[in-house]
Amino acid sequence: MPRTMIGLAVTLAFSLVAFTMPTSVWAAGPTLTVSADGGVHIFDRDALLARTDVVEITTSRDVAYRTPRTYRAVALAKLLEGVAIPPDAVVEATGQDGFVTQLPRDLVYANDGFVAYMAIEVADTPWPPIPGKDKSAGPFYIVWLGDQASSVPIMKWPYQVVSLSVQDAPAKRWPSLAVDPMLPALHPARDGQTIFVNKCFTCHTMNQAGSASAGPDLNLPMNPTEYFTENGLRALIRDPRSVRVWPEQRMPSFAEEDLSDEELGLILAYLSHMAGRKSRATEGGSSKR
């Protein structure tokens, strides 16, 4: 084949590959993936910053940096315009480190007292490292503004976000999270299940059900109530370093303003109950086998 024909063929092949490659491969910077109902939309950081609805905001309470900070951001509800979120579904936010949190639909669209924003790290003015860590909260960080922003649990401020996806509520997606349906209506483990999903399920799995990978499973092979005393487990949750310290420790402390003593007791009731309900998840939504 003549040299000119070979060159033309190579150029054409490269052009076809470039045309069919996903946007994220060719993006100049970090990307945020949003998926729902089988569809996937990939947002490039620079494209997000060029949106007309990007605003400058200043947090009064900042979970990552623990001091007010100013960001370029877009309202989360605006970012998700056109995305169908059923009333009983959640928006699952996944971080680079395996942290996963579920944002209920009503929370995403709330605008009375607090509003969710996706803060976007600008390439030429990077954010500083998070205190105690070697990386910033970027490139994408969900923050909350408004008079009631301080009421939003710390686990609903995910940073280093890489993706958002619409999913069934956890207990529907992973039935093995559920307490025994025969428990009395007012049994503390029932309320403990709800708090566990909001506070612990962001880093841990239960019976190998869940999407998070930042921490170990909390029922298999053993439940922490089987090898910790109640006082020891309370101390671990309040301040992990008061119980044990190791170089790669990542579990955060939970002050009473973020997790009351009553809520902590309900989580322990749930864990204790689930110690008798060990099962390996087989639901389609489970990421662990």
PDB file of N, CA, C and O in Angstrom, residues 40-70:
ATOM      1  N   VAL A  40     -26.523   8.368  31.122  1.00  0.00           N
ATOM      2  CA  VAL A  40     -25.315   8.879  31.772  1.00  0.00           C
ATOM      3  C   VAL A  40     -24.928  10.212  31.147  1.00  0.00           C
ATOM      4  O   VAL A  40     -24.891  10.341  29.915  1.00  0.00           O
ATOM      5  N   HIS A  41     -24.655  11.194  32.009  1.00  0.00           N
ATOM      6  CA  HIS A  41     -24.218  12.508  31.537  1.00  0.00           C
ATOM      7  C   HIS A  41     -22.902  12.822  32.238  1.00  0.00           C
ATOM      8  O   HIS A  41     -22.829  12.767  33.464  1.00  0.00           O
ATOM      9  N   ILE A  42     -21.874  13.147  31.474  1.00  0.00           N
ATOM     10  CA  ILE A  42     -20.560  13.451  32.038  1.00  0.00           C
ATOM     11  C   ILE A  42     -20.304  14.947  31.921  1.00  0.00           C
ATOM     12  O   ILE A  42     -20.309  15.512  30.826  1.00  0.00           O
ATOM     13  N   PHE A  43     -20.103  15.597  33.070  1.00  0.00           N
ATOM     14  CA  PHE A  43     -19.841  17.030  33.118  1.00  0.00           C
ATOM     15  C   PHE A  43     -18.345  17.283  33.292  1.00  0.00           C
ATOM     16  O   PHE A  43     -17.743  16.816  34.262  1.00  0.00           O
ATOM     17  N   ASP A  44     -17.757  18.028  32.380  1.00  0.00           N
ATOM     18  CA  ASP A  44     -16.370  18.454  32.527  1.00  0.00           C
ATOM     19  C   ASP A  44     -16.328  19.659  33.467  1.00  0.00           C
ATOM     20  O   ASP A  44     -17.230  20.506  33.449  1.00  0.00           O
ATOM     21  N   ARG A  45     -15.296  19.733  34.293  1.00  0.00           N
ATOM     22  CA  ARG A  45     -15.199  20.831  35.254  1.00  0.00           C
ATOM     23  C   ARG A  45     -15.257  22.200  34.576  1.00  0.00           C
ATOM     24  O   ARG A  45     -16.000  23.085  35.020  1.00  0.00           O
ATOM     25  N   ASP A  46     -14.514  22.389  33.513  1.00  0.00           N
ATOM     26  CA  ASP A  46     -14.496  23.685  32.850  1.00  0.00           C
ATOM     27  C   ASP A  46     -15.852  24.023  32.256  1.00  0.00           C
ATOM     28  O   ASP A  46     -16.281  25.179  32.257  1.00  0.00           O
ATOM     29  N   ALA A  47     -16.536  22.998  31.735  1.00  0.00           N
ATOM     30  CA  ALA A  47     -17.867  23.227  31.178  1.00  0.00           C
ATOM     31  C   ALA A  47     -18.849  23.628  32.279  1.00  0.00           C
ATOM     32  O   ALA A  47     -19.709  24.491  32.079  1.00  0.00           O
ATOM     33  N   LEU A  48     -18.720  23.010  33.447  1.00  0.00           N
ATOM     34  CA  LEU A  48     -19.579  23.376  34.575  1.00  0.00           C
ATOM     35  C   LEU A  48     -19.330  24.824  34.988  1.00  0.00           C
ATOM     36  O   LEU A  48     -20.266  25.588  35.247  1.00  0.00           O
ATOM     37  N   LEU A  49     -18.067  25.213  35.067  1.00  0.00           N
ATOM     38  CA  LEU A  49     -17.731  26.567  35.482  1.00  0.00           C
ATOM     39  C   LEU A  49     -18.200  27.619  34.468  1.00  0.00           C
ATOM     40  O   LEU A  49     -18.378  28.782  34.821  1.00  0.00           O
ATOM     41  N   ALA A  50     -18.408  27.196  33.232  1.00  0.00           N
ATOM     42  CA  ALA A  50     -18.846  28.128  32.187  1.00  0.00           C
ATOM     43  C   ALA A  50     -20.368  28.288  32.143  1.00  0.00           C
ATOM     44  O   ALA A  50     -20.878  29.112  31.384  1.00  0.00           O
ATOM     45  N   ARG A  51     -21.093  27.516  32.967  1.00  0.00           N
ATOM     46  CA  ARG A  51     -22.554  27.620  32.981  1.00  0.00           C
ATOM     47  C   ARG A  51     -22.995  29.014  33.437  1.00  0.00           C
ATOM     48  O   ARG A  51     -22.340  29.647  34.266  1.00  0.00           O
ATOM     49  N   THR A  52     -24.135  29.442  32.933  1.00  0.00           N
ATOM     50  CA  THR A  52     -24.636  30.760  33.301  1.00  0.00           C
ATOM     51  C   THR A  52     -25.230  30.790  34.708  1.00  0.00           C
ATOM     52  O   THR A  52     -25.404  31.868  35.278  1.00  0.00           O
ATOM     53  N   ASP A  53     -25.533  29.609  35.276  1.00  0.00           N
ATOM     54  CA  ASP A  53     -26.126  29.582  36.613  1.00  0.00           C
ATOM     55  C   ASP A  53     -25.088  29.325  37.712  1.00  0.00           C
ATOM     56  O   ASP A  53     -25.440  29.075  38.863  1.00  0.00           O
ATOM     57  N   VAL A  54     -23.808  29.392  37.372  1.00  0.00           N
ATOM     58  CA  VAL A  54     -22.758  29.280  38.387  1.00  0.00           C
ATOM     59  C   VAL A  54     -22.693  30.587  39.169  1.00  0.00           C
ATOM     60  O   VAL A  54     -22.715  31.675  38.590  1.00  0.00           O
ATOM     61  N   VAL A  55     -22.644  30.481  40.487  1.00  0.00           N
ATOM     62  CA  VAL A  55     -22.612  31.665  41.354  1.00  0.00           C
ATOM     63  C   VAL A  55     -21.462  31.540  42.347  1.00  0.00           C
ATOM     64  O   VAL A  55     -20.872  30.475  42.514  1.00  0.00           O
ATOM     65  N   GLU A  56     -21.159  32.644  43.006  1.00  0.00           N
ATOM     66  CA  GLU A  56     -20.162  32.622  44.069  1.00  0.00           C
ATOM     67  C   GLU A  56     -20.890  32.551  45.405  1.00  0.00           C
ATOM     68  O   GLU A  56     -21.789  33.340  45.673  1.00  0.00           O
ATOM     69  N   ILE A  57     -20.514  31.584  46.226  1.00  0.00           N
ATOM     70  CA  ILE A  57     -21.179  31.386  47.510  1.00  0.00           C
ATOM     71  C   ILE A  57     -20.143  31.361  48.621  1.00  0.00           C
ATOM     72  O   ILE A  57     -18.961  31.091  48.394  1.00  0.00           O
ATOM     73  N   THR A  58     -20.594  31.625  49.837  1.00  0.00           N
ATOM     74  CA  THR A  58     -19.730  31.541  51.011  1.00  0.00           C
ATOM     75  C   THR A  58     -20.440  30.733  52.088  1.00  0.00           C
ATOM     76  O   THR A  58     -21.568  31.057  52.464  1.00  0.00           O
ATOM     77  N   THR A  59     -19.813  29.676  52.536  1.00  0.00           N
ATOM     78  CA  THR A  59     -20.405  28.826  53.566  1.00  0.00           C
ATOM     79  C   THR A  59     -20.211  29.457  54.938  1.00  0.00           C
ATOM     80  O   THR A  59     -19.206  30.126  55.196  1.00  0.00           O
ATOM     81  N   SER A  60     -21.175  29.232  55.817  1.00  0.00           N
ATOM     82  CA  SER A  60     -21.014  29.669  57.203  1.00  0.00           C
ATOM     83  C   SER A  60     -20.531  28.506  58.065  1.00  0.00           C
ATOM     84  O   SER A  60     -19.822  28.687  59.051  1.00  0.00           O
ATOM     85  N   ARG A  61     -20.922  27.309  57.675  1.00  0.00           N
ATOM     86  CA  ARG A  61     -20.439  26.095  58.326  1.00  0.00           C
ATOM     87  C   ARG A  61     -19.871  25.214  57.227  1.00  0.00           C
ATOM     88  O   ARG A  61     -20.578  24.878  56.276  1.00  0.00           O
ATOM     89  N   ASP A  62     -18.618  24.857  57.312  1.00  0.00           N
ATOM     90  CA  ASP A  62     -17.980  24.065  56.274  1.00  0.00           C
ATOM     91  C   ASP A  62     -17.417  22.803  56.906  1.00  0.00           C
ATOM     92  O   ASP A  62     -16.459  22.856  57.678  1.00  0.00           O
ATOM     93  N   VAL A  63     -18.029  21.666  56.597  1.00  0.00           N
ATOM     94  CA  VAL A  63     -17.637  20.406  57.233  1.00  0.00           C
ATOM     95  C   VAL A  63     -16.204  20.011  56.913  1.00  0.00           C
ATOM     96  O   VAL A  63     -15.469  19.532  57.773  1.00  0.00           O
ATOM     97  N   ALA A  64     -15.776  20.218  55.667  1.00  0.00           N
ATOM     98  CA  ALA A  64     -14.424  19.810  55.275  1.00  0.00           C
ATOM     99  C   ALA A  64     -13.357  20.711  55.872  1.00  0.00           C
ATOM    100  O   ALA A  64     -12.369  20.237  56.441  1.00  0.00           O
ATOM    101  N   TYR A  65     -13.558  22.027  55.777  1.00  0.00           N
ATOM    102  CA  TYR A  65     -12.508  22.964  56.177  1.00  0.00           C
ATOM    103  C   TYR A  65     -12.710  23.579  57.565  1.00  0.00           C
ATOM    104  O   TYR A  65     -11.812  24.244  58.091  1.00  0.00           O
ATOM    105  N   ARG A  66     -13.898  23.393  58.128  1.00  0.00           N
ATOM    106  CA  ARG A  66     -14.195  23.835  59.503  1.00  0.00           C
ATOM    107  C   ARG A  66     -14.093  25.348  59.685  1.00  0.00           C
ATOM    108  O   ARG A  66     -13.908  25.848  60.787  1.00  0.00           O
ATOM    109  N   THR A  67     -14.175  26.067  58.594  1.00  0.00           N
ATOM    110  CA  THR A  67     -14.157  27.528  58.629  1.00  0.00           C
ATOM    111  C   THR A  67     -14.869  28.018  57.382  1.00  0.00           C
ATOM    112  O   THR A  67     -14.877  27.314  56.354  1.00  0.00           O
ATOM    113  N   PRO A  68     -15.516  29.178  57.413  1.00  0.00           N
ATOM    114  CA  PRO A  68     -16.215  29.668  56.219  1.00  0.00           C
ATOM    115  C   PRO A  68     -15.284  29.755  55.010  1.00  0.00           C
ATOM    116  O   PRO A  68     -14.126  30.169  55.138  1.00  0.00           O
ATOM    117  N   ARG A  69     -15.825  29.360  53.858  1.00  0.00           N
ATOM    118  CA  ARG A  69     -15.038  29.426  52.629  1.00  0.00           C
ATOM    119  C   ARG A  69     -15.929  29.890  51.479  1.00  0.00           C
ATOM    120  O   ARG A  69     -17.144  29.719  51.502  1.00  0.00           O
ATOM    121  N   THR A  70     -15.275  30.486  50.462  1.00  0.00           N
ATOM    122  CA  THR A  70     -15.985  30.971  49.283  1.00  0.00           C
ATOM    123  C   THR A  70     -15.712  30.036  48.103  1.00  0.00           C
ATOM    124  O   THR A  70     -14.563  29.618  47.889  1.00  0.00           O
TER     125      THR A  70
END
